[in-house]
Tab-separated table of N, CA and C in Angstrom:
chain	number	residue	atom	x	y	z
A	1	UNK	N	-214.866	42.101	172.620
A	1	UNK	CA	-213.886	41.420	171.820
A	1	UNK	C	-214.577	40.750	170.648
A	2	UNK	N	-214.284	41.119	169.114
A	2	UNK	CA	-215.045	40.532	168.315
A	2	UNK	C	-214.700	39.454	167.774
A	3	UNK	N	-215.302	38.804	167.722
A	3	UNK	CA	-215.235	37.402	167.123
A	3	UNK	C	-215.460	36.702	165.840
A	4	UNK	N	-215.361	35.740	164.848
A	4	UNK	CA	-214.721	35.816	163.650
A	4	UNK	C	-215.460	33.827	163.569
A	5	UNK	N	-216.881	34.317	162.699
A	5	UNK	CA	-217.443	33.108	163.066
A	5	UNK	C	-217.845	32.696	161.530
A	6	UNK	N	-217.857	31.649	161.698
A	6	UNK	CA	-218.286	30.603	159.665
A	6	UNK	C	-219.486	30.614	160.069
A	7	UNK	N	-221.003	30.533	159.045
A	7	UNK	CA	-222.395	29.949	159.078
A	7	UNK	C	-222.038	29.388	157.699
A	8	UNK	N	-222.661	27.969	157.793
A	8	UNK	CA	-222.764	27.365	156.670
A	8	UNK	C	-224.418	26.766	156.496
A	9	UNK	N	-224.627	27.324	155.673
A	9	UNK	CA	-226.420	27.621	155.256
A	9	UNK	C	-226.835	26.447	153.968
A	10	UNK	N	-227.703	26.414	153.544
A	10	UNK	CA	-228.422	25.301	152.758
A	10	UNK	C	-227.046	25.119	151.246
A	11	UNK	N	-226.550	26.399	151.163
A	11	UNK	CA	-225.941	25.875	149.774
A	11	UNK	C	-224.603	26.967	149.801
A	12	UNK	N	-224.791	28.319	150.637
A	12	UNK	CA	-223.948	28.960	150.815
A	12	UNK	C	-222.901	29.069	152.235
A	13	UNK	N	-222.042	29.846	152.333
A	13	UNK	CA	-221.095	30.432	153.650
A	13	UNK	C	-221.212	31.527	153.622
A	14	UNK	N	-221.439	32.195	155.336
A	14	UNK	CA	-221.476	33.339	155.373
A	14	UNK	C	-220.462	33.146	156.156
A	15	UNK	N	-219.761	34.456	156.148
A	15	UNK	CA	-218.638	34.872	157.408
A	15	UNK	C	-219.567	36.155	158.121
A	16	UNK	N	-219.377	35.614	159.364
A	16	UNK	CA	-219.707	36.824	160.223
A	16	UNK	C	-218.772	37.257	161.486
A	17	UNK	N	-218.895	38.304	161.210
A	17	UNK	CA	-218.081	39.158	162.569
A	17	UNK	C	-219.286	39.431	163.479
A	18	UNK	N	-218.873	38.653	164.311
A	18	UNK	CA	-219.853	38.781	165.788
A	18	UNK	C	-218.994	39.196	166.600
A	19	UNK	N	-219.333	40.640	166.844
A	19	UNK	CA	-218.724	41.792	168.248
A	19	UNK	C	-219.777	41.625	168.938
A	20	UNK	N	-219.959	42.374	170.060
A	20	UNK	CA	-220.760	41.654	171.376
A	20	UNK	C	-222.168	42.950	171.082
A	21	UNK	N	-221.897	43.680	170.699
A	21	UNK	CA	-223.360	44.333	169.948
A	21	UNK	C	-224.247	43.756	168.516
A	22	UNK	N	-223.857	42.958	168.028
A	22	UNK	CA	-224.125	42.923	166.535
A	22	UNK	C	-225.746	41.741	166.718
A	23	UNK	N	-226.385	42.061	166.066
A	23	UNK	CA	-228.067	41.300	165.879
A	23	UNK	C	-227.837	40.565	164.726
A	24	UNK	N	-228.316	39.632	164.606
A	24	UNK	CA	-228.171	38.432	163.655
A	24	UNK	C	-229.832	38.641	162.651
A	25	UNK	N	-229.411	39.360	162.152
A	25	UNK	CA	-230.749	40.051	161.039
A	25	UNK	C	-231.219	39.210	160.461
A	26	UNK	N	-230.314	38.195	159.744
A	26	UNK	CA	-230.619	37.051	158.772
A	26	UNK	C	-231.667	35.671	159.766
A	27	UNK	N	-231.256	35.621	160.949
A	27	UNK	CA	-232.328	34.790	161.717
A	27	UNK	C	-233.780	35.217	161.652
A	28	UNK	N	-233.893	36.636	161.968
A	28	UNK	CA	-235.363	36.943	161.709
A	28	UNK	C	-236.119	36.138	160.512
A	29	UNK	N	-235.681	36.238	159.020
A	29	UNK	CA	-236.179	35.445	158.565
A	29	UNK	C	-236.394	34.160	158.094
A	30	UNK	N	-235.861	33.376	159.070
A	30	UNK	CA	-236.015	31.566	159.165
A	30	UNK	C	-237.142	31.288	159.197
A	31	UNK	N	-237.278	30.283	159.093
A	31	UNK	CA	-238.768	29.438	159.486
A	31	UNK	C	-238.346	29.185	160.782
A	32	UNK	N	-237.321	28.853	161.784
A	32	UNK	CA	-237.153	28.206	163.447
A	32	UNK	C	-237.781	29.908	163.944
A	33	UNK	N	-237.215	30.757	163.387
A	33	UNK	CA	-237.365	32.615	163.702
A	33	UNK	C	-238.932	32.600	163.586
A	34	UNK	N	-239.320	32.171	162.497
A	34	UNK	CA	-240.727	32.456	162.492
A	34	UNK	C	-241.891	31.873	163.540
A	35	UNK	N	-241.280	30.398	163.552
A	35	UNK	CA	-242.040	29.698	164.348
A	35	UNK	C	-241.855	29.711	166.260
A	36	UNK	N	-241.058	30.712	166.309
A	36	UNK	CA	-240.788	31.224	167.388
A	36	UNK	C	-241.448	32.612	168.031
A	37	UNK	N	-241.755	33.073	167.048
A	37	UNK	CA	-243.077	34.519	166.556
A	37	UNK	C	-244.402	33.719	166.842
A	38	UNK	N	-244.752	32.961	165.924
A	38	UNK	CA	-245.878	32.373	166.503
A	38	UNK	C	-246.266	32.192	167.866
A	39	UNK	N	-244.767	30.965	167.944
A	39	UNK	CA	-245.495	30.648	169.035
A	39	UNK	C	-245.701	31.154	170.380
A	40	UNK	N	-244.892	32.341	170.581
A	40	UNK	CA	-245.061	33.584	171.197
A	40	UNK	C	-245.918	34.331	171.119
A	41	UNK	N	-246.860	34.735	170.468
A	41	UNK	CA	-247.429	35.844	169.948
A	41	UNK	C	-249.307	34.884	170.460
A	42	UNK	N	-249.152	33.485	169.671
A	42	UNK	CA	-249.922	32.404	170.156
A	42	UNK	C	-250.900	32.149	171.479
A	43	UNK	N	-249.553	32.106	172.230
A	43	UNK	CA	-249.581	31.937	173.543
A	43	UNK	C	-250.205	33.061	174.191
A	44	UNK	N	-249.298	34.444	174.332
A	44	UNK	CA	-249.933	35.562	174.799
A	44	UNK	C	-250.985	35.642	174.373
A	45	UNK	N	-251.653	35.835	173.187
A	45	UNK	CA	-253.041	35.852	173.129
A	45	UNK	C	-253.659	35.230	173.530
A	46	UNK	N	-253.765	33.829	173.400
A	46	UNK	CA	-254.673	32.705	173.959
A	46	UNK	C	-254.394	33.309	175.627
A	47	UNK	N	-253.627	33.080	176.515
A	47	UNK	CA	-253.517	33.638	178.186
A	47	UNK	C	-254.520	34.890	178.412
A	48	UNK	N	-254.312	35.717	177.306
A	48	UNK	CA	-255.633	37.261	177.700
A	48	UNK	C	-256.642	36.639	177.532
A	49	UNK	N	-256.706	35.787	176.285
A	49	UNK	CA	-258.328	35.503	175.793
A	49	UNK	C	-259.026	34.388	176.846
A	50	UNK	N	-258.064	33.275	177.848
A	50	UNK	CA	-258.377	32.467	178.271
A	50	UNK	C	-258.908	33.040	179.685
A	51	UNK	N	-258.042	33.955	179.801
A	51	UNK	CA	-258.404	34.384	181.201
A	51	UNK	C	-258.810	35.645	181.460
A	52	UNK	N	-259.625	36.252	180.031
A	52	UNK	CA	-260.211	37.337	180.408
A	52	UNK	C	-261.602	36.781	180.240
A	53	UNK	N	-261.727	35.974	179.210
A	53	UNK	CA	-262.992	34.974	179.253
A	53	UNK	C	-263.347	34.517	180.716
A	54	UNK	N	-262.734	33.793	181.456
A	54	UNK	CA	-263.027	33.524	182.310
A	54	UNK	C	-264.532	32.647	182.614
A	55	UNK	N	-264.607	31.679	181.607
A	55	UNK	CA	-265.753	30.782	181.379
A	55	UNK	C	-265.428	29.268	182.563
A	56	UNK	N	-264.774	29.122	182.389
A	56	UNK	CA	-264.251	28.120	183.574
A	56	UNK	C	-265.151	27.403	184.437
A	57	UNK	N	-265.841	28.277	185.349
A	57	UNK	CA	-267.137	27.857	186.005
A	57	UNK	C	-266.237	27.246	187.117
A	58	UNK	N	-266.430	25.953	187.095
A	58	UNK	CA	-265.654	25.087	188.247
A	58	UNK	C	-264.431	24.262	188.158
A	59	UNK	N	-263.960	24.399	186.653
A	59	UNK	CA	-262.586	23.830	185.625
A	59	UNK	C	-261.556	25.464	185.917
A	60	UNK	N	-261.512	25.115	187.154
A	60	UNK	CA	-260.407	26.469	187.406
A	60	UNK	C	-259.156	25.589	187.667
A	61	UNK	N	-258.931	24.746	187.865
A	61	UNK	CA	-257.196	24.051	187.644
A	61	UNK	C	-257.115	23.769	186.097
A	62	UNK	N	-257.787	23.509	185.551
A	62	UNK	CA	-257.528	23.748	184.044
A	62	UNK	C	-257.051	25.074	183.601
A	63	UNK	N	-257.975	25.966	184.232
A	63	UNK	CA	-257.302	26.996	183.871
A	63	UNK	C	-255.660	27.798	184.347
A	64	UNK	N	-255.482	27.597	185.151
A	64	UNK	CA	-254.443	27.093	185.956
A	64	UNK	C	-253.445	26.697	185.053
A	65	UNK	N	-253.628	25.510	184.983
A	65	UNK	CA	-252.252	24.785	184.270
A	65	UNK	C	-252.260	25.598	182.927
A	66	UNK	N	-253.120	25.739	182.280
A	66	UNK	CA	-252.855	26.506	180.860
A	66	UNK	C	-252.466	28.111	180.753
A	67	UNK	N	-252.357	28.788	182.499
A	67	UNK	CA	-251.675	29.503	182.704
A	67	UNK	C	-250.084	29.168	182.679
A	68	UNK	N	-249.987	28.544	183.395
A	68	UNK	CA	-248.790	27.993	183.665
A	68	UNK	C	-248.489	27.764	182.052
A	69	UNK	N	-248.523	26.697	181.232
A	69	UNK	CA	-248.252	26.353	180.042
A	69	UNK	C	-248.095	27.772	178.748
A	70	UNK	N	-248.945	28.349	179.167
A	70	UNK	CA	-248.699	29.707	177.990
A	70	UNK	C	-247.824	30.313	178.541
A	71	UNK	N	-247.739	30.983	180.092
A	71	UNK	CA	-246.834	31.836	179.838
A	71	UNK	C	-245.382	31.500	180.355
A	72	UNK	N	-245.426	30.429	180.666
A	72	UNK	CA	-244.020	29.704	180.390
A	72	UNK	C	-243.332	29.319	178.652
A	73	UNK	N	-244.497	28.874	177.896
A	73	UNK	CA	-244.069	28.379	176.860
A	73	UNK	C	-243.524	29.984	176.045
A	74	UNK	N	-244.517	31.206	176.396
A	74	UNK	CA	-243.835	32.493	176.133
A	74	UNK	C	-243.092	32.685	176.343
A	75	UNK	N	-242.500	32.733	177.759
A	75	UNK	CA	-241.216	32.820	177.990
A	75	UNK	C	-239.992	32.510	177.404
A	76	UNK	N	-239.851	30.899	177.196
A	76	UNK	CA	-238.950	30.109	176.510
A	76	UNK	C	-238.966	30.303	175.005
A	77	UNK	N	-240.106	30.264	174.378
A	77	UNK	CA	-239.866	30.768	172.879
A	77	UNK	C	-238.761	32.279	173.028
A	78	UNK	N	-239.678	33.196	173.903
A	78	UNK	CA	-238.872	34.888	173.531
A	78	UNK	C	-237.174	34.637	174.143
A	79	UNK	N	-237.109	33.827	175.453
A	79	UNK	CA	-235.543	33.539	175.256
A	79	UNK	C	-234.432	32.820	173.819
A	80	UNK	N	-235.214	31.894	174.174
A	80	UNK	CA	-234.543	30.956	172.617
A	80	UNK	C	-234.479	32.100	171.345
A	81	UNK	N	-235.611	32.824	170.970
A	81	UNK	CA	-235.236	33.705	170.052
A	81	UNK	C	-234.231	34.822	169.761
A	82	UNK	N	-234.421	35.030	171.371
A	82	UNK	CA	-233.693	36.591	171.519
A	82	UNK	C	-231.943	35.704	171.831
A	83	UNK	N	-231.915	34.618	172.263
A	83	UNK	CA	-230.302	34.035	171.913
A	83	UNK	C	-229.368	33.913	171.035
A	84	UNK	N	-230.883	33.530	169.731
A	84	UNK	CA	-230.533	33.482	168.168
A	84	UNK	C	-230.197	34.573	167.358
A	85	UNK	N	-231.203	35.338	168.384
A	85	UNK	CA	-230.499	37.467	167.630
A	85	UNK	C	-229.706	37.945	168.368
A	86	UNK	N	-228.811	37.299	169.304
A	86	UNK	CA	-227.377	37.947	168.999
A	86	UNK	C	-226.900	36.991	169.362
A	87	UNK	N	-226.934	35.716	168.525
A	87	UNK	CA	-225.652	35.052	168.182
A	87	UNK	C	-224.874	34.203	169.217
A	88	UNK	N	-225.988	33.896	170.317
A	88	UNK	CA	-225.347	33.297	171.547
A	88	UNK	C	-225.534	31.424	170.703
A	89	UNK	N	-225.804	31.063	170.431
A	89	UNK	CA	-225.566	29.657	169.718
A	89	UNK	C	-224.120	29.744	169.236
A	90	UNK	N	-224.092	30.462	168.381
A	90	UNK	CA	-222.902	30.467	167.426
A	90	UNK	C	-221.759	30.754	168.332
A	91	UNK	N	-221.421	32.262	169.091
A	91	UNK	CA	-220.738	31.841	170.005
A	91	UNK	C	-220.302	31.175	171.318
A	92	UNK	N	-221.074	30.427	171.442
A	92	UNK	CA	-220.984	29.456	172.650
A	92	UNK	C	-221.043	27.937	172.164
A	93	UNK	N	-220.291	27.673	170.631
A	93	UNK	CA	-220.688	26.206	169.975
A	93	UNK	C	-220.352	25.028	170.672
A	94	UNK	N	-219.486	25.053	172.033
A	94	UNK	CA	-219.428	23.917	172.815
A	94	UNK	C	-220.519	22.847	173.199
A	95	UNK	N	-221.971	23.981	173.420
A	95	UNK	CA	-223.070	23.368	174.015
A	95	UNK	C	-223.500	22.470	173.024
A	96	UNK	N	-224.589	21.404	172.947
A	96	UNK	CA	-225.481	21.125	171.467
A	96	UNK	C	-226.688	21.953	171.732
A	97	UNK	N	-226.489	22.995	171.027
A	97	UNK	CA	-227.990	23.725	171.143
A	97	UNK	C	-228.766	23.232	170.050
A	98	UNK	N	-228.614	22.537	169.202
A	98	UNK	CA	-229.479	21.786	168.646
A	98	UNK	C	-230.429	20.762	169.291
A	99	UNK	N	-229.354	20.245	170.240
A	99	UNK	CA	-230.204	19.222	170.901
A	99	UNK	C	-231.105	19.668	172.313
A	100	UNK	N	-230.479	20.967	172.464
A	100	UNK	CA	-230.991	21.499	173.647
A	100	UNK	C	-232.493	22.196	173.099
A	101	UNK	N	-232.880	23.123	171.704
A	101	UNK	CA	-233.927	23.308	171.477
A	101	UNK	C	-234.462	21.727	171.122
A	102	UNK	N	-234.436	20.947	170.402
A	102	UNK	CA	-235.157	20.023	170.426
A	102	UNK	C	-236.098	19.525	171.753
A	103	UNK	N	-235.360	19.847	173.202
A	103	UNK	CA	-235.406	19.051	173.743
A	103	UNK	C	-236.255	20.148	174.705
A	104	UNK	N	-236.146	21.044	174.349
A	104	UNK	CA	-236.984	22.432	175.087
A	104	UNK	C	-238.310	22.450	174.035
A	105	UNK	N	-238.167	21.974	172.618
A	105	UNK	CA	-239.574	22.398	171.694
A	105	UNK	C	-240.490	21.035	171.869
A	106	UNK	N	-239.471	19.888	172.273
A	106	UNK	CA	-240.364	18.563	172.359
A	106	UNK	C	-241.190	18.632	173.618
A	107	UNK	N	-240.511	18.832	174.896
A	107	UNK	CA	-241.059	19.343	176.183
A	107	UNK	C	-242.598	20.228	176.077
A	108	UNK	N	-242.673	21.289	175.811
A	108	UNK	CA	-243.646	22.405	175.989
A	108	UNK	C	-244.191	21.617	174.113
A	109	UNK	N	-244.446	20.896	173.444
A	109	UNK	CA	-245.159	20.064	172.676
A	109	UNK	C	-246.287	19.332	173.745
A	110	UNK	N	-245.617	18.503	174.021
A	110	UNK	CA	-245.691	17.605	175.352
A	110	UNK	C	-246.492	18.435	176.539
A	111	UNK	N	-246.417	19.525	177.021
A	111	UNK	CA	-247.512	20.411	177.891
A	111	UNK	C	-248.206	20.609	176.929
A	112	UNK	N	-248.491	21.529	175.817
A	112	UNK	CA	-249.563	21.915	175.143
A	112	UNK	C	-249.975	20.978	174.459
A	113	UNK	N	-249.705	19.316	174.410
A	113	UNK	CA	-250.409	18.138	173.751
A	113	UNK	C	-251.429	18.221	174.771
A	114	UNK	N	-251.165	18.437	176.058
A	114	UNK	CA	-252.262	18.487	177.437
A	114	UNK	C	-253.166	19.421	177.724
A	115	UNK	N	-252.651	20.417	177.702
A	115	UNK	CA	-253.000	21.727	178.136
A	115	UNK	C	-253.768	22.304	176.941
A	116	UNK	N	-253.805	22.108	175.819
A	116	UNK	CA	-254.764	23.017	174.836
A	116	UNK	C	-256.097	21.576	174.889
A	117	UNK	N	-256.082	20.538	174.961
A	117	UNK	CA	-257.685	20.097	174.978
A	117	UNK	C	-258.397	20.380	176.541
A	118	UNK	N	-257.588	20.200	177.462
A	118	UNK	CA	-257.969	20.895	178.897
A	118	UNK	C	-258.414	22.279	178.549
A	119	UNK	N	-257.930	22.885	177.787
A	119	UNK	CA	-258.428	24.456	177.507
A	119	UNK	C	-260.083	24.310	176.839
A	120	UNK	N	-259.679	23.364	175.991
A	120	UNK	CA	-261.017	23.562	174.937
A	120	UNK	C	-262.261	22.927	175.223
A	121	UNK	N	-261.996	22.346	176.974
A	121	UNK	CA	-263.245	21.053	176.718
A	121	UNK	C	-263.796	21.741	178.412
A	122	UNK	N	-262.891	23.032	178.732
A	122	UNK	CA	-263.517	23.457	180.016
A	122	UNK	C	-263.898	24.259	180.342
A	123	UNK	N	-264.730	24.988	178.755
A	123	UNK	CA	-265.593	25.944	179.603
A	123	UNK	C	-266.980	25.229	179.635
A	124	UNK	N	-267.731	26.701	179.858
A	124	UNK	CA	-268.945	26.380	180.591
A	124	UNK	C	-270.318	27.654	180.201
A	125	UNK	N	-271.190	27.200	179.074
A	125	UNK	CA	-271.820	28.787	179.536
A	125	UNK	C	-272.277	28.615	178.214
A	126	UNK	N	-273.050	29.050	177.666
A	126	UNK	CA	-273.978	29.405	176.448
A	126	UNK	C	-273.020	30.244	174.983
A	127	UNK	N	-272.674	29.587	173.909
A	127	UNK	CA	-271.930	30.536	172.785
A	127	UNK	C	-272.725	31.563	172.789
A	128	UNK	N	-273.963	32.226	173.290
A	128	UNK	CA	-274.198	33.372	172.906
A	128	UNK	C	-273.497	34.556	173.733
A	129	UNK	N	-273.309	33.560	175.004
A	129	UNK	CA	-272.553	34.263	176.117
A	129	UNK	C	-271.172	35.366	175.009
A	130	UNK	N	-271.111	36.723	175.781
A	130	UNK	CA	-270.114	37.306	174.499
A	130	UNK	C	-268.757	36.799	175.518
A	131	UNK	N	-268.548	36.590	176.685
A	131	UNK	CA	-267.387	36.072	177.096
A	131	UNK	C	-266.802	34.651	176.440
A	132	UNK	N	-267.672	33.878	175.874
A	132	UNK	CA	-267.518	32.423	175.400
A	132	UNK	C	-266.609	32.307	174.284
A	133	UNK	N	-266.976	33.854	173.319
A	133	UNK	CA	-266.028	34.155	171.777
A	133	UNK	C	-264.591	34.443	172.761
A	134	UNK	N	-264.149	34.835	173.580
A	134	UNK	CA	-262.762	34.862	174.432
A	134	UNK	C	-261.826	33.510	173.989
A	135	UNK	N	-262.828	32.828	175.034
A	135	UNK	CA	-262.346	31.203	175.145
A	135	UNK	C	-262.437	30.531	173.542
A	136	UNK	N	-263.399	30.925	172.624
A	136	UNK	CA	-263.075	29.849	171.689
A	136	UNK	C	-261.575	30.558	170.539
A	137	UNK	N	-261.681	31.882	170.986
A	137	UNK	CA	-260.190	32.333	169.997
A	137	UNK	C	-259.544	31.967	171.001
A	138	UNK	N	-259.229	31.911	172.021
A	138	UNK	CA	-258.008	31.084	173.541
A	138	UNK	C	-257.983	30.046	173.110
A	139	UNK	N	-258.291	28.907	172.464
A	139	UNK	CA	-258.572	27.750	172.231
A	139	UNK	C	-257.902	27.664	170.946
A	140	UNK	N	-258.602	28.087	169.945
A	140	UNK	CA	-258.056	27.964	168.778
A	140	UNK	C	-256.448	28.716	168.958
A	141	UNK	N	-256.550	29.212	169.799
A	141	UNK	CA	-254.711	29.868	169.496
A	141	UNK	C	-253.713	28.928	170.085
A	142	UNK	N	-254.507	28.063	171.707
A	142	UNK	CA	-253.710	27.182	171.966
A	142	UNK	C	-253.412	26.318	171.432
A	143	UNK	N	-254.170	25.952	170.044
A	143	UNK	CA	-253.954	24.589	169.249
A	143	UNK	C	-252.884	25.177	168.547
A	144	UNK	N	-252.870	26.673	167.726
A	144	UNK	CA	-252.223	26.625	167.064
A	144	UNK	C	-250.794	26.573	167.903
A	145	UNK	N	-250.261	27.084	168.757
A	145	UNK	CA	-249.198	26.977	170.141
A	145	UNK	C	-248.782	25.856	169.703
A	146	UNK	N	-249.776	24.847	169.379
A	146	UNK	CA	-249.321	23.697	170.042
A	146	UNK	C	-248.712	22.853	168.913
A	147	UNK	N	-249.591	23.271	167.671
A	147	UNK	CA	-248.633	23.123	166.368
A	147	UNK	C	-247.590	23.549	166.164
A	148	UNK	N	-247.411	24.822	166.157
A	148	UNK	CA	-246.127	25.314	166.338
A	148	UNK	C	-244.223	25.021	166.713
A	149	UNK	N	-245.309	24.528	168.169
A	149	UNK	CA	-244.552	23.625	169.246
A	149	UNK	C	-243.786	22.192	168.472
A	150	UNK	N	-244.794	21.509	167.920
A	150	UNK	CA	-244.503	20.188	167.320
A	150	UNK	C	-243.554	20.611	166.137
A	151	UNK	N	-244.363	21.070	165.242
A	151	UNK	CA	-243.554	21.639	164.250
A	151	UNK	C	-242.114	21.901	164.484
A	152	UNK	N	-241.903	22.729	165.360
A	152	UNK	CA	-240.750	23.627	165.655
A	152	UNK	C	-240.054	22.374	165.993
A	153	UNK	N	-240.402	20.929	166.852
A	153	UNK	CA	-239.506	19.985	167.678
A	153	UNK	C	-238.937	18.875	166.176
A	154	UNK	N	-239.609	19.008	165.538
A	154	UNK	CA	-239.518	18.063	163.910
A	154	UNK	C	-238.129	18.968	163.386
A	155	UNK	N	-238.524	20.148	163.521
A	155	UNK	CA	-237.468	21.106	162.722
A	155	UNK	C	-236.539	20.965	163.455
A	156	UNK	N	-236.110	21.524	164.838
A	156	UNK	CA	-234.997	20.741	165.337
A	156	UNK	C	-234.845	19.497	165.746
A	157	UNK	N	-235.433	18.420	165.672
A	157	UNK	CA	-234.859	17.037	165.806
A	157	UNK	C	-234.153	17.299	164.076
A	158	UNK	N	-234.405	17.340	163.059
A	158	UNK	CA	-234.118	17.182	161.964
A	158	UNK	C	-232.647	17.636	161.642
A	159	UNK	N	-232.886	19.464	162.447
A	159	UNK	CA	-231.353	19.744	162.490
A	159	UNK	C	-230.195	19.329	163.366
A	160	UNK	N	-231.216	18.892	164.324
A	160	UNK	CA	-230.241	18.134	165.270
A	160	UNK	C	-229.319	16.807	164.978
A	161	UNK	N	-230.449	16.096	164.028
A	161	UNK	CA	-229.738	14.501	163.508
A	161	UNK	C	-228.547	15.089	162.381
A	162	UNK	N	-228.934	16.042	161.484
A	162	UNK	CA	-228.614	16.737	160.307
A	162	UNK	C	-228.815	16.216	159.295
A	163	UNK	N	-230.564	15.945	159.587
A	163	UNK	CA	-230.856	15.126	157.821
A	163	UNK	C	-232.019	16.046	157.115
A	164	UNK	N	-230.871	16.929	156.669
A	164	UNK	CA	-231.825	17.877	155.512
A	164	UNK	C	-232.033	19.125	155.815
A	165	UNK	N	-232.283	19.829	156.994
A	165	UNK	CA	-233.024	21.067	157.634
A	165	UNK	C	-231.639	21.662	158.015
A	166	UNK	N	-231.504	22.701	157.498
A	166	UNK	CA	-230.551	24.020	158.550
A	166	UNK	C	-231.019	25.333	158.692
A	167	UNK	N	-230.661	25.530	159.658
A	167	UNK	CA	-231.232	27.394	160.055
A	167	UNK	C	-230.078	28.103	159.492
A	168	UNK	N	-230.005	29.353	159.179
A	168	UNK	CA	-229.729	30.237	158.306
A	168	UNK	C	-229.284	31.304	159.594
A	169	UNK	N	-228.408	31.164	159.670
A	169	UNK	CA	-228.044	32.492	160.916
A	169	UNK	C	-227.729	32.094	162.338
A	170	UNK	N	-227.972	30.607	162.420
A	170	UNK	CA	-227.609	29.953	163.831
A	170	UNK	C	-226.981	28.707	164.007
């Protein structure tokens, strides 16, 4: 059953017909779209690099939790995104999904405020070691995760209050 929805964007209106197949093309290129790529893309890498490295030594609950933290925080980015490409915000506007990503990007901020210096301060082993280059790109990717993360919770608190910031397609 198709549906017959307003977006009102930084200066324009779009009308969209949202039928229950249709992909929301124009989200791909947001900055919330983008920073949802990241921080997906982030994560998975840092998880291979962290734990194919496998430098750890005796900081194996560190490693642990920053399992837990990446590929959960993967998870939730690729849902939240894949909601936004077809249009489940828009048709389901009862919820505040504004306040609900805020409150999902402030959260997993909040793990990876933890979980990426636990990453970076627990290995163990010589930089010449070639497993060690693993862990320091795992590291550097969890920071960036973790920017991302923050970033992304600024962008929706912002759209959430509605002072200044709107997404373009959601």
């Amino acid at each position: 059953m198709p549906t017959e929805s307003k977006i009102t964007t930084e200066n324009r209106t779009v009308e969209q017909n949202s039928s229950s197949g249709s992909v929301n093309n124009e989200y791909i290129t947001t900055l919330p779209a983008i920073l949802r790529a990241v921080q997906s893309l982030s994560c998975l890498v840092s998880f291979i690099c962290i734990f194919a490295a496998d430098v750890f030594c005796s900081y194996k609950a560190r490693r642990g939790y920053w399992g837990f933290c990446a590929i959960a925080g993967l998870l939730s980015s690729l849902i939240f995104y894949l909601l936004h490409l077809f249009w489940v915000p828009v048709k389901n506007s009862q919820l505040p999904w504004r306040l609900i990503e805020f409150a999902e990007q402030a959260l997993w901020a909040f793990f990876f405020v933890i979980g990426a210096p636990l990453v970076a301060t627990g290995g163990c082993g010589s930089l010449l070691n070639k497993t060690y280059a693993g862990h320091i790109i795992g590291t550097i990717l969890a920071f960036v995760a973790l920017a991302a993360f923050i970033i992304g919770a600024l962008l929706a608190l912002l759209a959430w209050k509605g002072t200044g910031f709107s997404t373009r397609g959601s």
